[in-house]
Structures are given as structure tokens and as C-alpha cells.
PDB file of C-alpha atoms in Angstrom:
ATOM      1  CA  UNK X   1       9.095 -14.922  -8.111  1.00 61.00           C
ATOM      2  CA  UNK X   2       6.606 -17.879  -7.236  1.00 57.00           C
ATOM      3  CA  UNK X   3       3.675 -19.148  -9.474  1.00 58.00           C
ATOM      4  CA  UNK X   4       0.879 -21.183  -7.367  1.00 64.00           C
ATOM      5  CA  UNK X   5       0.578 -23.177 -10.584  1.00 59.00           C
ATOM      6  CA  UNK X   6       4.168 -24.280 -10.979  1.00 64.00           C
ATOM      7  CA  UNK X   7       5.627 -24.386  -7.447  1.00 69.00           C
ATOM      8  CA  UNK X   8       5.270 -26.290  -4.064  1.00 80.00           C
ATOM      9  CA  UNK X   9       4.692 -23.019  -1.981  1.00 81.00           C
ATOM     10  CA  UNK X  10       4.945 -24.387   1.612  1.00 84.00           C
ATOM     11  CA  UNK X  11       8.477 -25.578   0.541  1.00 87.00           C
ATOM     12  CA  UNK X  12       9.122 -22.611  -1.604  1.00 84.00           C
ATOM     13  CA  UNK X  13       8.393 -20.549   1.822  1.00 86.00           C
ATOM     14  CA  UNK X  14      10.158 -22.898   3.824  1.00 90.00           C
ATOM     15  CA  UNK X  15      13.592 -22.207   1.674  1.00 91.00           C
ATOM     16  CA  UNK X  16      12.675 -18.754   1.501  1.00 90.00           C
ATOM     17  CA  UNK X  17      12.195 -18.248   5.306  1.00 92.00           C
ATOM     18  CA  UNK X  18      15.727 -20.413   6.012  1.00 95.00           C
ATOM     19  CA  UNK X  19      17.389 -18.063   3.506  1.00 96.00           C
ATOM     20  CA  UNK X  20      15.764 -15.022   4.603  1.00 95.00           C
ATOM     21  CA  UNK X  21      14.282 -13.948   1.321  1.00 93.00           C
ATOM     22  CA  UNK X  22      11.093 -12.684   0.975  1.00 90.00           C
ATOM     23  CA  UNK X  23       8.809 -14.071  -1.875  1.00 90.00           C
ATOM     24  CA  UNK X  24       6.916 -12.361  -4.923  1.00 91.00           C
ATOM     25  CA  UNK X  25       4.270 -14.644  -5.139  1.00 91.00           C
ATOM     26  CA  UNK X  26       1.489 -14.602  -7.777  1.00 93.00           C
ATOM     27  CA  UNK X  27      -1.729 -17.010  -7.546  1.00 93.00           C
ATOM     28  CA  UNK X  28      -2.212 -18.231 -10.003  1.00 93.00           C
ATOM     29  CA  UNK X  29       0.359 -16.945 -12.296  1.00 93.00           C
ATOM     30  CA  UNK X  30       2.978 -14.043 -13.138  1.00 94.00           C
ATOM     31  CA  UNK X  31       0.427 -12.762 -15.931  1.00 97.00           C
ATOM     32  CA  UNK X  32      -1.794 -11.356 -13.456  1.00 97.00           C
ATOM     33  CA  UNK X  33       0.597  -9.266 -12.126  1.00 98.00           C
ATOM     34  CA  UNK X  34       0.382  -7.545 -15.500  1.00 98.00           C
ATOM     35  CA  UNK X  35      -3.329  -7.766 -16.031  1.00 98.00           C
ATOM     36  CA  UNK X  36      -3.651  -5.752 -13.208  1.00 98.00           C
ATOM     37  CA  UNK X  37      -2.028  -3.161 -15.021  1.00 98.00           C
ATOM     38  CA  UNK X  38      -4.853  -3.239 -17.514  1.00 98.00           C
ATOM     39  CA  UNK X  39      -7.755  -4.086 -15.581  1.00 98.00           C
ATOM     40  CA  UNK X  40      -9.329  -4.864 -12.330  1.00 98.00           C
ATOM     41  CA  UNK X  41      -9.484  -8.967 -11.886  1.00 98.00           C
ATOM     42  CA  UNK X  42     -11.427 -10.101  -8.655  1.00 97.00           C
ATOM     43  CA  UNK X  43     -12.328 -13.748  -9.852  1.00 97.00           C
ATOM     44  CA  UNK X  44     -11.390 -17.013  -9.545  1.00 97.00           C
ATOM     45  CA  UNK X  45      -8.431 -17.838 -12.489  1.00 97.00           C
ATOM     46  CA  UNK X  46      -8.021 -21.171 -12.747  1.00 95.00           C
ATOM     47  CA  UNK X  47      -4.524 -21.098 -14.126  1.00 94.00           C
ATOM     48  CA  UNK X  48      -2.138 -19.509 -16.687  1.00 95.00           C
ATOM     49  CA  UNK X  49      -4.412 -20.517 -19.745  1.00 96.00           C
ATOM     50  CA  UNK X  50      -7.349 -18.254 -17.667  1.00 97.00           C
ATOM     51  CA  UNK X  51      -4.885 -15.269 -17.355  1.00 97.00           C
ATOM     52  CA  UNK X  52      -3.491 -15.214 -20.176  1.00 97.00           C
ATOM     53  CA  UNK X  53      -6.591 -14.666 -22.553  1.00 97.00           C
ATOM     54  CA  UNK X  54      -8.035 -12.369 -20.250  1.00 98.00           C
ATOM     55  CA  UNK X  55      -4.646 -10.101 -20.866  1.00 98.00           C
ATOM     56  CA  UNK X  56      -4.599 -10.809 -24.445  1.00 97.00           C
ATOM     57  CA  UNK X  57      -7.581  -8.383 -24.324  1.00 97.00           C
ATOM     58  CA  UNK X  58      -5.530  -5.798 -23.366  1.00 97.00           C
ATOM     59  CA  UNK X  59      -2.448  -6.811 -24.823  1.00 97.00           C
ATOM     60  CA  UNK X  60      -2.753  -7.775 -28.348  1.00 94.00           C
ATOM     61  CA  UNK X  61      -0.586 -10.531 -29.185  1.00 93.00           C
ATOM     62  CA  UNK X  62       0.150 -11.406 -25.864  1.00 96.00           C
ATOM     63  CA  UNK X  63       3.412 -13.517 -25.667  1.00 95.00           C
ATOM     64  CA  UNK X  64       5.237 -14.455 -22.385  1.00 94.00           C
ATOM     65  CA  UNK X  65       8.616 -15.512 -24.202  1.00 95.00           C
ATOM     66  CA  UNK X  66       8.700 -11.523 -25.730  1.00 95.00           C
ATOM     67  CA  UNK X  67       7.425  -8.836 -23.075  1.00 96.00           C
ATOM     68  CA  UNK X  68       7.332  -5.431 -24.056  1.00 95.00           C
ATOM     69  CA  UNK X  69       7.911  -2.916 -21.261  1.00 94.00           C
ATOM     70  CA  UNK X  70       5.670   0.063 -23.303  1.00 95.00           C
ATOM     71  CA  UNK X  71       2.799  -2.365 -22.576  1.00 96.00           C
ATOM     72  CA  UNK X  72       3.024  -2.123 -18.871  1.00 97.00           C
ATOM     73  CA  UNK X  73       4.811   0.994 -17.982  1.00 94.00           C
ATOM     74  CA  UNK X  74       1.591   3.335 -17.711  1.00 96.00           C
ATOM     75  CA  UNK X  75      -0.462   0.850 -15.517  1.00 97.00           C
ATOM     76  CA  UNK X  76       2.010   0.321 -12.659  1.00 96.00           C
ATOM     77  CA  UNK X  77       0.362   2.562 -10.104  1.00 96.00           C
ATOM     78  CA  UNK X  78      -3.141   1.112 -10.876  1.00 98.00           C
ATOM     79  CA  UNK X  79      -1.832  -2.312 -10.859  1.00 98.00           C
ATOM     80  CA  UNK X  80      -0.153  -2.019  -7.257  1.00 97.00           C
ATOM     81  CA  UNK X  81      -3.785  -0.693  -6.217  1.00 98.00           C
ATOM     82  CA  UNK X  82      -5.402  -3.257  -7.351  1.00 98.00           C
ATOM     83  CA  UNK X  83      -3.022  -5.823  -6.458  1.00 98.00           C
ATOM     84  CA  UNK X  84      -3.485  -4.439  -2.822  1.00 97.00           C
ATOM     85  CA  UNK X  85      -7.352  -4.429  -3.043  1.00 97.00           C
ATOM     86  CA  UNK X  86      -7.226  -8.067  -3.549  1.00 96.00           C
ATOM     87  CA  UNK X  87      -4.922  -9.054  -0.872  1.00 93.00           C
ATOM     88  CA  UNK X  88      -3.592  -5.682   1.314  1.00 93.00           C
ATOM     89  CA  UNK X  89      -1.173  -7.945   3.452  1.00 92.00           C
ATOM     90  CA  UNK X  90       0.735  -9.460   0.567  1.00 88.00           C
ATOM     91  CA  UNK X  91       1.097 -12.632   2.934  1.00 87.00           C
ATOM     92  CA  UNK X  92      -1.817 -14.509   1.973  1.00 87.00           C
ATOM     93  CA  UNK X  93      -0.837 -16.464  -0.976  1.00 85.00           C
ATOM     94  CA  UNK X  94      -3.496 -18.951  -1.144  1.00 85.00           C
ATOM     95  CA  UNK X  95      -6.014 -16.339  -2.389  1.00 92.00           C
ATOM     96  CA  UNK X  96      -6.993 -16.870  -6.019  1.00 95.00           C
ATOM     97  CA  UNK X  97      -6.463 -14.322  -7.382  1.00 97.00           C
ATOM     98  CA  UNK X  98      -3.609 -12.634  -5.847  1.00 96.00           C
ATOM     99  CA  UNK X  99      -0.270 -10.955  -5.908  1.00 96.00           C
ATOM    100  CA  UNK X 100       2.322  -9.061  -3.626  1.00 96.00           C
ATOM    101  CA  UNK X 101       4.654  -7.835  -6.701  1.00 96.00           C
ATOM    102  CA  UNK X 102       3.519  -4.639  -6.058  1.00 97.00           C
ATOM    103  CA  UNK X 103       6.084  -5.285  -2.276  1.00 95.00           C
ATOM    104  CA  UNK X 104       8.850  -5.818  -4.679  1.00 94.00           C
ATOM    105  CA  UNK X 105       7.872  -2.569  -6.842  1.00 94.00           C
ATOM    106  CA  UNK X 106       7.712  -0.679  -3.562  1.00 94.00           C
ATOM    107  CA  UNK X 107      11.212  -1.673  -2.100  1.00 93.00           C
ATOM    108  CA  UNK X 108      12.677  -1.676  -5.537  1.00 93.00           C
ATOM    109  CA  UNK X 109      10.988   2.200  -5.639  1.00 91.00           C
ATOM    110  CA  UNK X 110      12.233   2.639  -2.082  1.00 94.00           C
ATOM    111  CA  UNK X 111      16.083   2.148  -2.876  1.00 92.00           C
ATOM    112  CA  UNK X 112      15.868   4.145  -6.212  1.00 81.00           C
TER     113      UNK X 112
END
């Protein structure tokens, strides 16, 4: 998994690419990967301070050191639809917002 707000992507891609290993990238962070499974998000985040209140909506007591599976489970179809709506390639990880975990759900799905 990549964060836009932590990582140098072009390298990130780079090592990826050499290693052949595809990327779960999120811009800007993880946590909107799991607001998505709450709620639609089409605007600019500008970082993991953004994200994270707007999923503390959702999720009371929000915490990113003590996820709690029961708080996501339900949303995971919705989430990979929205997650597509925002970026249906999953290769275009400069949008803001964006993710392609939902490519990393499906494979994981696929092999099940």
C-alpha cells in the first residue's frame, strides 16, 4: 500500500515496476479507502488530517492504531463503486481523491 502523503510515488512505481508488483495506492491517504465505505467523497482532501475527520463522522472514535473490521465490512461493495467512480482505471494516482484498493479487493476476491 502507497499513501501520496507519505511516499515518493515515481520511485515507489519505479521499485514496484522492477519488482513486478503492482501498487495499492491511495491519494491522499489509506483512510479514504475506508470512507468510501461510508460515503461518497469527490473533493479535494488535502491530507490525512482532511480524511480522517470526515470518517470520524461515520466512524465514531475513529483511530488508525485500532481498526475494527465490523466498521467496514458492510460498505465494501459501495466503497469499490465509488472508488471506481473516482478513478475507473486505478492507474491514475495523481488524482486527489483517489484509490485502486478496490484492484486488490478484486484479485484478493478472485483467488478466494
Amino acid at each position: 500500500m502507497v499513501d501520496v502523503d507519505e511516499f515518493d510515488l515515481g520511485r515507489a512505481e519505479a521499485e514496484a515496476r522492477r519488482h513486478r508488483v503492482r501498487l495499492a495506492v491511495s491519494n491522499p491517504c489509506f483512510e479514504l479507502w475506508l470512507l468510501l465505505h461510508h460515503a461518497d467523497c469527490r473533493s479535494y482532501c488535502s491530507g490525512y488530517q482532511d480524511v480522517a475527520t470526515r470518517l470520524r463522522r461515520h466512524v465514531l472514535g475513529y483511530d488508525k492504531s485500532r481498526l475494527t473490521f465490523a466498521d467496514y465490512a458492510g460498505g465494501l461493495a459501495q466503497a469499490s463503486k465509488r472508488a471506481k467512480d473516482l478513478e475507473p482505471t486505478g492507474a491514475e494516482f495523481g488524482r486527489n481523491p483517489s484509490t485502486n484498493v478496490w484492484q486488490l479487493i478484486e484479485t484478493i476476491m478472485e483467488q478466494s
